[in-house]
Coordinates of C-alpha atoms and ligand atoms in Angstrom, one line a residue:
M207 CA -15.6 -2.1 -22.4
S208 CA -14.3 -4.9 -20.2
N209 CA -16.8 -6.6 -18.0
K210 CA -14.2 -7.6 -15.4
K211 CA -14.7 -6.4 -11.9
R212 CA -12.4 -3.6 -10.8
I213 CA -9.6 -3.3 -8.3
L214 CA -8.5 0.0 -6.9
T215 CA -5.6 0.3 -4.5
G216 CA -2.5 2.4 -4.1
D217 CA 0.0 4.0 -1.8
R218 CA 1.3 7.4 -0.7
P219 CA 4.5 8.3 -2.5
T220 CA 6.6 8.8 0.6
G221 CA 9.7 6.6 -0.2
N222 CA 10.5 3.2 -1.6
L223 CA 8.3 0.2 -1.0
H224 CA 9.6 -2.6 1.2
L225 CA 8.9 -6.3 1.8
G226 CA 6.0 -5.4 4.1
H227 CA 4.2 -3.6 1.3
Y228 CA 5.0 -6.5 -1.1
L229 CA 3.5 -9.2 1.2
G230 CA 0.6 -7.1 2.5
S231 CA -0.7 -5.8 -0.9
L232 CA 1.6 -5.7 -3.9
K233 CA 1.8 -9.4 -4.3
N234 CA -2.0 -9.6 -4.5
R235 CA -2.1 -6.8 -7.0
V236 CA 0.3 -8.6 -9.3
E237 CA -1.5 -11.9 -9.0
L238 CA -4.9 -10.4 -9.7
Q239 CA -4.2 -7.9 -12.4
N240 CA -5.2 -10.3 -15.1
D241 CA -8.5 -11.2 -13.5
Y242 CA -9.6 -7.7 -12.7
E243 CA -9.5 -4.4 -14.4
S244 CA -6.9 -2.9 -12.1
Y245 CA -6.2 0.7 -11.0
I246 CA -3.3 1.8 -8.8
I247 CA -3.4 5.3 -7.3
I248 CA -0.3 7.2 -6.3
A249 CA -1.9 9.2 -3.6
D250 CA 0.2 12.4 -3.6
V251 CA -2.5 14.6 -2.0
Q252 CA -3.0 12.0 0.8
A253 CA 0.8 12.1 1.3
L254 CA 0.5 15.9 1.7
T255 CA -2.0 15.4 4.6
T256 CA 1.0 14.6 6.8
H257 CA 3.8 16.4 4.8
W258 CA 2.2 19.5 3.6
E259 CA 5.1 21.8 4.5
K260 CA 7.8 19.8 2.8
D261 CA 6.9 18.4 -0.6
E262 CA 10.2 18.8 -2.4
N263 CA 10.6 15.0 -2.8
L264 CA 7.1 14.3 -4.2
K265 CA 8.0 14.1 -7.8
N266 CA 11.0 11.8 -7.2
D267 CA 8.9 9.7 -4.8
I268 CA 6.3 9.3 -7.5
Y269 CA 8.9 8.0 -10.0
Q270 CA 10.4 5.7 -7.4
I271 CA 7.1 4.2 -6.4
T272 CA 6.1 3.6 -10.0
L273 CA 9.5 1.8 -10.5
D274 CA 8.7 -0.3 -7.4
Y275 CA 5.4 -1.3 -8.9
L276 CA 6.9 -2.2 -12.3
A277 CA 9.8 -4.0 -10.6
A278 CA 7.4 -6.0 -8.5
G279 CA 5.6 -7.2 -11.6
I280 CA 2.8 -4.7 -12.1
D281 CA 2.2 -4.7 -15.9
P282 CA 1.3 -1.3 -17.2
E283 CA -0.6 -3.0 -20.0
Q284 CA -2.9 -4.6 -17.5
S285 CA -2.9 -2.2 -14.5
T286 CA -3.6 1.5 -14.8
I287 CA -1.2 3.5 -12.7
F288 CA -2.2 7.1 -12.1
I289 CA -1.6 10.2 -10.0
Q290 CA -4.3 11.3 -7.5
S291 CA -3.9 15.1 -7.8
M292 CA -4.3 14.9 -11.6
I293 CA -7.9 13.7 -11.2
P294 CA -9.6 16.7 -9.6
E295 CA -13.0 15.0 -9.6
I296 CA -11.7 12.9 -6.7
H297 CA -11.6 16.0 -4.6
E298 CA -15.1 17.0 -5.8
L299 CA -16.5 13.6 -4.8
T300 CA -14.6 13.9 -1.4
M301 CA -16.6 17.1 -0.7
Y302 CA -19.9 15.4 -1.5
F303 CA -19.1 12.6 0.8
A304 CA -18.0 15.1 3.5
L305 CA -21.5 16.6 3.5
Y306 CA -22.9 13.7 5.5
T307 CA -19.8 12.1 7.1
S308 CA -19.7 12.5 10.9
V309 CA -16.6 14.1 12.4
N310 CA -16.9 11.9 15.5
V311 CA -16.8 8.8 13.4
L312 CA -13.5 10.1 11.8
R313 CA -12.1 10.9 15.2
H314 CA -12.5 7.3 16.4
N315 CA -10.7 5.7 13.4
P316 CA -7.9 3.6 15.0
T317 CA -5.5 4.1 12.1
I318 CA -5.9 7.9 12.2
K319 CA -5.3 7.8 15.9
A320 CA -2.1 5.7 15.5
E321 CA -0.8 7.9 12.7
A322 CA -1.6 11.1 14.6
E323 CA 0.4 9.8 17.5
Q324 CA 3.3 8.7 15.3
H325 CA 3.5 12.1 13.7
G326 CA 3.0 13.9 17.0
F327 CA -0.2 15.7 15.7
K328 CA -2.2 17.1 18.6
D329 CA -4.7 19.4 16.8
L330 CA -5.7 17.4 13.7
T331 CA -6.2 19.3 10.5
Y332 CA -9.4 19.0 8.5
G333 CA -7.4 17.4 5.6
F334 CA -5.7 14.8 7.8
L335 CA -8.8 13.8 9.8
G336 CA -10.7 13.6 6.5
Y337 CA -8.3 11.6 4.4
P338 CA -10.3 8.4 4.8
V339 CA -13.2 10.3 3.1
S340 CA -10.9 11.2 0.3
Q341 CA -9.7 7.6 0.1
T342 CA -13.4 6.6 -0.2
A343 CA -13.6 8.9 -3.2
D344 CA -10.4 7.3 -4.7
I345 CA -12.1 3.9 -4.5
S346 CA -15.6 4.7 -5.4
I347 CA -14.9 7.0 -8.4
F348 CA -13.6 3.8 -10.0
K349 CA -16.6 1.7 -8.7
A350 CA -14.0 -0.8 -7.4
H351 CA -15.1 -4.1 -6.0
L352 CA -11.9 -5.1 -4.4
V353 CA -9.2 -3.2 -2.6
P354 CA -5.9 -5.1 -1.9
V355 CA -4.3 -3.4 1.2
G356 CA -2.3 -4.1 4.3
E357 CA -4.3 -4.6 7.5
D358 CA -3.8 -1.1 8.8
Q359 CA -6.2 0.0 6.0
I360 CA -9.2 -2.1 7.2
P361 CA -10.8 0.8 9.2
H362 CA -10.7 2.9 6.1
I363 CA -12.3 0.3 3.9
E364 CA -15.0 -0.2 6.5
L365 CA -15.7 3.5 6.5
A366 CA -15.7 3.6 2.7
R367 CA -18.4 0.9 2.7
K368 CA -20.6 2.9 5.0
I369 CA -20.1 6.2 3.1
I370 CA -20.9 4.5 -0.2
R371 CA -23.9 2.6 1.2
R372 CA -25.3 5.9 2.6
F373 CA -24.7 7.6 -0.8
N374 CA -26.6 4.9 -2.6
D375 CA -29.5 5.2 0.0
L376 CA -29.6 9.0 0.0
Y377 CA -29.4 9.6 -3.8
A378 CA -29.4 6.7 -6.2
P379 CA -27.6 3.3 -6.3
V380 CA -24.7 4.3 -8.6
L381 CA -21.7 3.4 -6.4
V382 CA -20.2 0.0 -5.6
E383 CA -19.5 -1.2 -2.0
P384 CA -15.9 -2.4 -2.0
E385 CA -14.2 -5.3 -0.1
A386 CA -10.7 -5.3 1.4
L387 CA -8.3 -8.0 0.4
I388 CA -5.6 -8.5 2.9
G389 CA -2.3 -10.3 2.1
E390 CA -1.3 -13.7 3.4
V391 CA 1.3 -11.9 5.6
P392 CA -0.9 -9.0 6.8
R393 CA 1.9 -7.5 8.9
L394 CA 5.6 -8.2 8.5
V395 CA 7.8 -7.8 11.6
G396 CA 10.7 -5.4 11.4
L397 CA 14.3 -6.6 11.4
D398 CA 14.6 -5.0 14.9
G399 CA 11.9 -7.3 16.3
N400 CA 9.5 -4.4 16.3
N401 CA 6.0 -5.7 15.3
K402 CA 5.9 -3.7 12.1
M403 CA 8.3 -3.2 9.2
S404 CA 8.3 0.5 8.5
K405 CA 10.4 3.1 6.8
S406 CA 10.0 5.5 9.8
L407 CA 11.3 2.8 12.2
N408 CA 14.3 2.2 10.0
N409 CA 13.9 -1.6 10.1
A410 CA 12.9 -2.3 6.5
I411 CA 14.3 -4.3 3.5
Y412 CA 13.4 -2.3 0.4
L413 CA 12.4 -4.0 -2.9
K414 CA 15.3 -2.2 -4.6
D415 CA 18.0 -3.2 -2.0
S416 CA 21.1 -4.8 -3.4
K417 CA 22.3 -8.2 -2.1
D418 CA 24.9 -6.5 0.0
E419 CA 22.4 -4.2 1.6
I420 CA 20.1 -7.1 2.4
A421 CA 23.0 -9.0 3.9
K422 CA 24.0 -6.0 6.0
K423 CA 20.5 -5.5 7.3
I424 CA 19.9 -9.2 8.1
N425 CA 23.3 -9.4 9.9
N426 CA 22.1 -6.7 12.2
A427 CA 18.7 -8.2 12.8
V428 CA 17.7 -9.1 16.3
T429 CA 18.0 -12.8 17.1
D430 CA 17.8 -14.8 20.4
P431 CA 19.6 -12.7 23.0
A432 CA 20.3 -15.8 25.1
R433 CA 22.3 -17.3 22.4
I434 CA 26.0 -16.3 22.8
R435 CA 27.8 -19.1 21.2
K436 CA 27.0 -21.0 18.1
D437 CA 26.3 -24.3 19.9
D438 CA 24.0 -22.7 22.6
P439 CA 20.5 -24.0 22.0
G440 CA 18.4 -21.3 20.3
H441 CA 14.8 -20.1 20.9
P442 CA 13.4 -19.4 17.4
E443 CA 10.1 -18.1 18.8
V444 CA 11.9 -14.9 20.0
C445 CA 14.1 -14.5 16.9
S446 CA 13.1 -12.1 14.1
V447 CA 15.2 -14.0 11.5
Y448 CA 13.2 -17.1 12.3
Q449 CA 10.0 -15.1 11.5
Y450 CA 11.4 -14.3 8.1
Q451 CA 12.6 -17.9 7.5
K452 CA 9.0 -19.0 8.0
I453 CA 7.8 -16.6 5.3
F454 CA 10.7 -16.6 2.8
N455 CA 12.0 -20.1 3.2
P456 CA 9.0 -22.5 3.9
A457 CA 10.8 -25.5 2.4
E458 CA 13.7 -25.4 4.9
V459 CA 12.2 -23.7 8.0
A460 CA 11.4 -26.9 9.9
Q461 CA 15.0 -28.1 9.6
I462 CA 16.4 -24.8 10.5
E463 CA 14.2 -24.6 13.6
A464 CA 15.2 -28.1 14.7
D465 CA 18.9 -27.3 14.1
C466 CA 18.7 -24.0 15.9
R467 CA 17.0 -25.5 19.0
A468 CA 19.8 -28.2 19.0
G469 CA 22.5 -25.6 18.7
Q470 CA 23.5 -27.1 15.3
I471 CA 23.1 -24.1 13.1
G472 CA 24.6 -20.8 14.1
C473 CA 23.0 -17.4 13.6
V474 CA 25.6 -16.4 11.0
A475 CA 24.8 -19.4 8.8
C476 CA 21.1 -19.0 9.3
K477 CA 21.3 -15.3 8.3
K478 CA 23.3 -16.1 5.3
N479 CA 20.7 -18.6 4.2
L480 CA 17.9 -16.1 4.6
T481 CA 19.8 -13.4 2.7
G482 CA 20.0 -15.8 -0.2
K483 CA 16.3 -16.5 -0.1
I484 CA 15.3 -12.9 0.0
D485 CA 17.7 -12.1 -2.7
E486 CA 16.1 -14.8 -4.9
L487 CA 12.8 -12.9 -4.5
L488 CA 14.3 -9.5 -5.2
E489 CA 16.8 -10.2 -8.0
P490 CA 14.1 -10.5 -10.7
M491 CA 12.6 -7.2 -9.4
R492 CA 16.0 -5.5 -9.7
E493 CA 16.3 -6.8 -13.3
R494 CA 12.8 -5.5 -14.3
R495 CA 13.5 -2.2 -12.7
A496 CA 16.6 -1.7 -14.8
N497 CA 14.5 -2.0 -18.0
Y498 CA 12.7 1.3 -17.4
T499 CA 14.0 4.8 -18.2
E500 CA 12.7 7.9 -16.6
D501 CA 10.9 8.8 -19.9
M502 CA 9.2 5.4 -20.0
V503 CA 8.0 5.9 -16.4
K504 CA 6.6 9.3 -17.3
D505 CA 4.8 8.0 -20.3
I506 CA 3.2 5.2 -18.2
L507 CA 2.0 7.7 -15.7
L508 CA 0.6 10.1 -18.2
A509 CA -1.2 7.3 -20.2
G510 CA -2.5 5.8 -17.0
T511 CA -3.7 9.1 -15.6
K512 CA -5.5 9.9 -18.8
K513 CA -7.3 6.6 -18.8
A514 CA -8.2 6.8 -15.1
H515 CA -9.5 10.4 -15.6
N516 CA -12.0 9.2 -18.3
V517 CA -13.4 6.6 -15.9
A518 CA -13.6 9.2 -13.1
L519 CA -15.4 11.7 -15.4
A520 CA -18.0 9.1 -16.3
T521 CA -18.7 8.2 -12.7
M522 CA -19.1 11.9 -11.8
E523 CA -21.8 12.4 -14.4
E524 CA -23.8 9.8 -12.6
V525 CA -23.0 11.1 -9.2
R526 CA -24.1 14.7 -10.0
E527 CA -27.2 13.3 -11.7
A528 CA -28.0 11.2 -8.6
M529 CA -27.5 14.3 -6.3
K530 CA -29.7 16.4 -8.6
I531 CA -26.9 19.0 -9.1
S532 CA -26.7 18.4 -12.8
Y533 CA -28.8 21.5 -13.6
F534 CA -28.4 22.3 -17.3
K535 CA -28.6 19.0 -19.1
Ligands
LIG624 N1 -3.9 5.0 2.7 C1 -3.1 4.1 1.8 C2 -1.8 3.9 2.4 O1 -1.3 4.7 3.2 C3 -3.0 4.7 0.4 C4 -4.2 4.9 -0.4 C5 -4.7 6.1 -0.8 C6 -5.1 3.9 -0.8 N2 -5.9 5.9 -1.5 C7 -6.2 4.6 -1.5 C8 -5.2 2.5 -0.6 C9 -7.3 3.9 -2.0 C10 -6.3 1.8 -1.1 C11 -7.3 2.5 -1.8 O2 -1.1 3.0 2.1

């Protein structure tokens, strides 16, 4: 057995991953997969907490998200990718945590509140309100030390720490209190100037976008509305393209900013330059994606889930023992 510390993180399979996912969490996962024993959960049951009535895309979304991982540089030899619903012990552990988790605490979770509003949920279901408890089980069944996530997940990791600490106090110290690891760019702005890149806001560049798609999206991105002609002085601080130049083109951004303010570079040229930079990042991802067939993805998921399941089974032995519900051993 490896004595590396563990990482557990993952996503809901609800569509392709975009640059916001990459910078918030995926990049950290790729960089750390060698130093940690890494597990990546495809949280299909958590996806059903908001989409329970329409699940026809789930299987395809699971394939797509796995391809996004592999494209981004997740190495299936180093990182174990697995499917949540195929590890029923996660749901068992969720119930044990639910025994002592306060409904009021769940109601005050700011991410839950924001998502409920976004989906128009008035009367929250038990499953939706409780998904952070299930997420705590995702993490702790692997005894993960580190959880690379975007900043919207911070309240969930804080709750996980509390639930796990309480478990260790109540029963026996068998679980590990995890820490969140937030990306260097915790929240990427959308191309429309909205403060978050998001699929539902339709303002995202996906990891699998072609150069033409990237160019089209960046051409429509919101810039400085006061700038009508190319030689008008620009105001980079209000321009979404400038925000991206800062992130994706650090070597040239100072010059671009100066030229923009002086009216010496137009938005068309600036956008073309940015398209090139983002394409440089995504081109190797498209190449890696093309190496995988559907059968290869399926084999990776089955092997990963089997390995993850064995880890989960071992933790649950300890959990039941600690709770004194392991009667006939
Ligand atoms: N809630 C996460 C998201 O929406 C997905 C997720 C499920 C997760 N289980 C997890 C993230 C465990 C980190 C750890 O992106």
